[in-house]
Amino acid sequence: MSTHNPESAKTELLDPGLYIVATPIGNLGDITMRALDVLRRVAVIACEDTRVTGKLLKAYDIKTRMQRYDDHASAEVRERLIELARREPIALVSDAGTPLVSDPGYRLVREAREAEIEVTTLPGACAAISGLTLSGLPNDRFLFAGFLPVKEKARGDVLAELASVSVTLIFYETGPRLERSLRAIAEVWPTREVAVARELTKLHEECRSGTPGELAEHYEAHPPKGEIVLLVGPPGETLSDADPDQLLRDALKTMSASKAAGMVSKSTGIDRQSLYARAVELRGE
Ligand code: SAM
């Protein structure tokens, strides 16, 4: 990709303030012209990791000074950045995507606003939104739930809390934890449609849909690499080619025949009585 930009000569500094700048989530081309202009024309770029942001700056021939910042930085470092933003323009970026979305910046932005610093935002790539658009799941209402907790009890508590929310759920996930999360989801929502969006905007981008049970089997056999967004469709949203017997089998792993029949009936539209009869048969197999 050519990174030549005739604007690179434009180095006049911007007005003082904090500029929140979204950066690509994998494909270097996914950065806006405004983001490049701002990154060139701020005094300092506050970033999570200077090596990661350094690669982006190098690709676009941007020479702006970087300063490491994350939300674990001391209050002093934050105060210094805020004082600097009173006098000079400062950009905030994260390693990838939109700062503050499961990334550092919340405290800095909050305190900067409290200190009446000018804060502005430059929208751009965000894995949650890219995953949602690719998944084919209903997107009129959705809930971004960050990373699921690693510990079983805490993860169960979060899923129980979300059970009453009838919208598409979006989680961030990592390869080594995906199968466990899918199995936990299969226990509570065996019939809901799930999508795994992986390596978005990169060479090996893929999005695989299925029931949580099917996807857990798949990823047990094919351990996933790379970055992942895990999405769960609202109750009643089931793949049109879903096999009712398989849905019943998955549901029967964690619930009674009657409850399983009710759940599968809701998501497939098949008569509950016949599903109940089939569930009793399957349980006896
Ligand atoms: N702020 C970022 C954003 O706007 O998407 C998210 C940062 S969070 C620390 C990193 C997580 O985002 C990854 O573990 C993964 O769940 C998700 N993610 C980031 N890039 C991704 C990509 N290219 N494909 C799929 N998921 C991605």
XYZ file of C-alpha atoms and ligand atoms in Angstrom:
312
model
C 0.000 0.000 0.000
C 1.326 3.405 -0.911
C 1.666 5.661 2.084
C 2.667 8.745 0.169
C 0.603 11.688 1.299
C 1.049 15.144 -0.214
C -0.296 16.585 3.042
C 2.725 15.343 4.983
C 4.331 18.758 4.671
C 1.485 20.310 6.654
C 2.928 20.535 10.162
C 1.212 23.552 11.687
C 0.050 22.529 15.162
C -3.660 22.206 15.906
C -5.463 24.064 18.688
C -4.703 22.799 22.199
C -6.855 19.958 23.525
C -7.212 16.204 23.621
C -7.936 14.429 20.309
C -9.215 10.854 20.622
C -8.081 9.099 17.441
C -9.256 5.693 16.190
C -6.606 3.627 14.370
C -6.861 0.436 12.239
C -7.711 -2.981 13.740
C -5.469 -4.881 11.354
C -5.613 -3.347 7.907
C -3.348 -0.303 7.773
C -5.598 1.277 5.158
C -8.438 1.672 7.662
C -7.455 5.074 8.947
C -9.201 8.313 8.096
C -7.599 11.299 6.380
C -8.570 13.399 9.358
C -6.837 10.960 11.752
C -3.607 11.174 9.729
C -3.817 14.949 9.657
C -4.362 15.146 13.425
C -1.579 12.668 14.219
C 0.784 14.845 12.188
C -0.307 18.087 13.775
C -0.386 17.291 17.503
C 2.555 17.922 19.810
C 2.401 14.479 21.440
C 0.656 11.170 20.795
C -0.277 9.339 23.992
C -0.289 5.614 23.190
C -0.399 2.227 24.903
C 2.726 0.840 23.310
C 5.190 3.028 21.428
C 6.363 0.061 19.325
C 2.854 -0.690 18.060
C 1.937 2.935 17.353
C 5.445 3.510 16.007
C 4.722 1.044 13.179
C 1.592 2.956 12.186
C 3.424 6.283 12.274
C 6.280 4.877 10.239
C 3.905 3.553 7.575
C 2.518 7.065 7.128
C 5.795 8.910 7.625
C 4.553 10.717 10.727
C 7.288 11.996 13.019
C 5.245 13.144 16.031
C 6.668 12.348 19.469
C 4.970 9.493 21.355
C 4.410 9.126 25.063
C 3.343 5.889 26.706
C 0.004 6.113 28.499
C -2.509 3.639 29.908
C -5.108 3.790 32.655
C -2.660 2.270 35.128
C -0.425 5.316 34.697
C -0.089 7.315 37.880
C -2.400 10.245 38.592
C 0.678 12.438 38.192
C 1.318 11.298 34.620
C -2.334 11.915 33.824
C -2.269 15.365 35.388
C 0.837 16.237 33.401
C -0.858 15.166 30.163
C -3.944 17.185 31.037
C -1.863 20.260 31.833
C -0.040 19.787 28.538
C -3.385 19.544 26.699
C -4.276 22.975 28.060
C -1.384 24.455 26.112
C -0.824 22.027 23.248
C -2.722 19.529 21.099
C -2.413 15.911 22.276
C -3.717 12.795 20.538
C -4.810 9.668 22.356
C -4.586 6.370 20.467
C -4.651 2.735 21.551
C -2.852 -0.228 19.995
C -5.779 -0.789 17.644
C -9.264 0.512 16.993
C -11.170 3.025 19.043
C -9.505 4.179 22.272
C -11.557 3.584 25.453
C -13.454 0.619 23.923
C -11.910 -2.123 26.115
C -8.802 0.046 25.923
C -7.164 2.795 27.993
C -8.371 6.375 28.017
C -11.461 6.494 30.190
C -9.795 8.227 33.119
C -7.834 10.600 30.950
C -10.926 11.699 29.016
C -13.034 11.992 32.145
C -10.469 14.073 33.985
C -9.695 16.209 30.937
C -13.391 17.041 30.591
C -13.627 17.825 34.281
C -10.642 20.144 33.856
C -12.520 21.840 30.989
C -9.960 20.848 28.387
C -11.268 20.750 24.816
C -11.840 17.074 24.000
C -12.782 15.862 20.548
C -13.122 12.442 18.957
C -12.120 11.083 15.553
C -14.208 7.996 14.766
C -12.849 5.003 12.905
C -12.346 1.251 13.149
C -13.868 -0.661 16.052
C -13.844 -4.470 16.156
C -17.221 -4.706 17.930
C -19.021 -2.782 15.182
C -17.139 -4.544 12.363
C -18.051 -7.930 13.882
C -21.680 -6.892 14.247
C -21.991 -5.766 10.644
C -20.380 -8.948 9.342
C -22.329 -11.399 11.523
C -25.726 -11.019 9.866
C -27.279 -10.906 13.343
C -30.007 -8.370 14.153
C -28.341 -5.024 14.749
C -31.243 -2.697 15.503
C -30.415 -3.150 19.178
C -27.180 -4.556 20.570
C -25.193 -4.625 23.766
C -21.415 -4.519 23.906
C -20.317 -6.530 26.950
C -16.509 -6.364 26.690
C -14.527 -9.490 27.630
C -16.299 -12.329 29.458
C -14.626 -13.006 32.827
C -12.097 -15.839 32.866
C -13.293 -17.381 36.121
C -16.221 -19.763 35.775
C -18.359 -18.279 38.559
C -17.920 -14.684 37.401
C -18.569 -15.707 33.777
C -21.777 -17.507 34.815
C -22.887 -14.425 36.759
C -22.389 -12.177 33.729
C -24.298 -14.561 31.440
C -27.122 -14.809 33.991
C -27.258 -11.026 34.176
C -27.471 -10.774 30.386
C -30.105 -13.508 30.033
C -32.972 -11.048 30.317
C -31.638 -8.760 27.586
C -33.322 -9.550 24.264
C -30.756 -8.003 21.949
C -27.616 -9.101 20.106
C -24.721 -9.399 22.557
C -21.147 -8.582 21.554
C -18.104 -9.873 23.439
C -14.389 -9.517 22.846
C -12.586 -12.846 23.021
C -9.197 -14.477 22.645
C -8.353 -17.715 20.810
C -7.368 -19.783 23.855
C -10.586 -18.871 25.701
C -13.089 -19.110 22.849
C -14.102 -22.744 23.261
C -14.679 -22.373 26.995
C -16.826 -19.301 26.464
C -18.860 -21.069 23.766
C -19.455 -24.013 26.111
C -20.579 -21.636 28.862
C -22.953 -19.923 26.404
C -24.253 -23.322 25.232
C -25.198 -24.122 28.808
C -27.447 -21.098 29.176
C -28.580 -20.387 25.597
C -28.156 -23.640 23.609
C -30.471 -22.571 20.783
C -29.360 -19.005 20.182
C -27.497 -18.175 16.981
C -23.859 -17.352 17.628
C -21.259 -15.820 15.315
C -17.484 -15.894 15.684
C -15.838 -13.057 13.736
C -12.092 -13.571 13.519
C -9.167 -11.563 12.164
C -11.415 -8.751 10.956
C -9.972 -6.612 8.161
C -6.941 -8.960 7.910
C -5.905 -11.537 5.329
C -7.623 -14.452 7.087
C -10.832 -12.693 8.063
C -13.679 -15.145 8.660
C -17.101 -15.186 10.243
C -18.637 -18.521 11.239
C -22.222 -18.902 12.476
C -23.940 -21.739 14.306
C -25.312 -22.799 17.655
C -22.875 -22.358 20.537
C -22.598 -26.175 20.812
C -21.708 -26.600 17.132
C -19.156 -23.806 17.258
C -17.568 -25.185 20.438
C -17.108 -28.547 18.662
C -15.632 -26.814 15.617
C -13.129 -24.738 17.593
C -12.162 -27.680 19.784
C -11.140 -29.476 16.578
C -9.638 -26.329 15.006
C -8.136 -24.130 17.739
C -8.561 -20.558 16.511
C -5.719 -18.128 15.966
C -5.881 -14.358 16.077
C -8.341 -11.846 17.420
C -11.999 -12.607 17.890
C -15.371 -10.953 18.341
C -18.028 -13.305 19.692
C -21.649 -12.399 19.060
C -24.856 -13.945 20.392
C -28.127 -13.254 18.597
C -31.263 -12.399 20.552
C -33.513 -15.211 21.831
C -35.659 -16.608 19.036
C -32.956 -15.961 16.430
C -31.906 -19.377 15.098
C -30.202 -20.288 11.844
C -32.764 -21.263 9.218
C -30.944 -24.558 8.574
C -30.590 -25.434 12.270
C -31.432 -29.075 12.962
C -34.210 -29.230 15.613
C -32.887 -32.585 16.912
C -29.449 -31.079 17.431
C -30.952 -28.050 19.163
C -32.896 -30.366 21.457
C -29.788 -32.457 22.177
C -27.794 -29.349 23.057
C -30.581 -28.031 25.262
C -31.078 -31.371 27.017
C -27.482 -31.261 28.259
C -28.451 -28.598 30.772
C -32.259 -28.557 31.093
C -35.412 -30.642 31.388
C -37.288 -32.006 28.336
C -40.089 -29.542 28.923
C -37.820 -26.513 29.132
C -35.766 -27.694 26.139
C -38.960 -28.129 24.066
C -40.119 -24.635 25.038
C -36.803 -23.050 24.109
C -36.468 -24.847 20.763
C -40.123 -24.135 19.954
C -39.547 -20.418 20.538
C -36.564 -20.284 18.257
C -37.814 -22.560 15.449
C -41.559 -21.988 15.522
C -42.104 -25.795 15.689
C -45.017 -26.963 17.825
C -43.980 -27.362 21.443
C -45.911 -30.630 22.048
C -44.176 -32.500 19.247
C -40.805 -31.142 20.357
C -41.520 -32.316 23.899
C -42.333 -35.827 22.646
C -39.115 -35.839 20.607
C -37.104 -34.515 23.559
C -38.349 -37.374 25.740
C -37.317 -39.844 23.007
C -33.892 -38.270 22.658
C -33.353 -38.290 26.410
C -34.042 -42.029 26.400
C -31.485 -42.751 23.650
N -10.321 -0.719 21.071
C -10.413 -1.870 20.224
C -11.590 -1.702 19.258
O -12.003 -0.577 19.013
O -12.069 -2.698 18.736
C -10.503 -3.149 21.030
C -9.324 -3.397 21.909
S -9.424 -4.824 22.885
C -8.050 -4.660 23.967
C -8.811 -6.083 21.840
C -9.898 -7.055 21.437
O -10.655 -6.511 20.366
C -9.370 -8.371 20.914
O -9.109 -9.294 21.960
C -10.527 -8.846 20.048
O -11.540 -9.403 20.847
C -11.012 -7.517 19.463
N -10.348 -7.254 18.184
C -9.439 -6.300 17.913
N -9.051 -6.366 16.624
C -9.743 -7.379 16.065
C -9.799 -7.954 14.757
N -9.044 -7.490 13.778
N -10.639 -8.991 14.553
C -11.407 -9.478 15.539
N -11.397 -8.977 16.795
C -10.576 -7.949 17.051
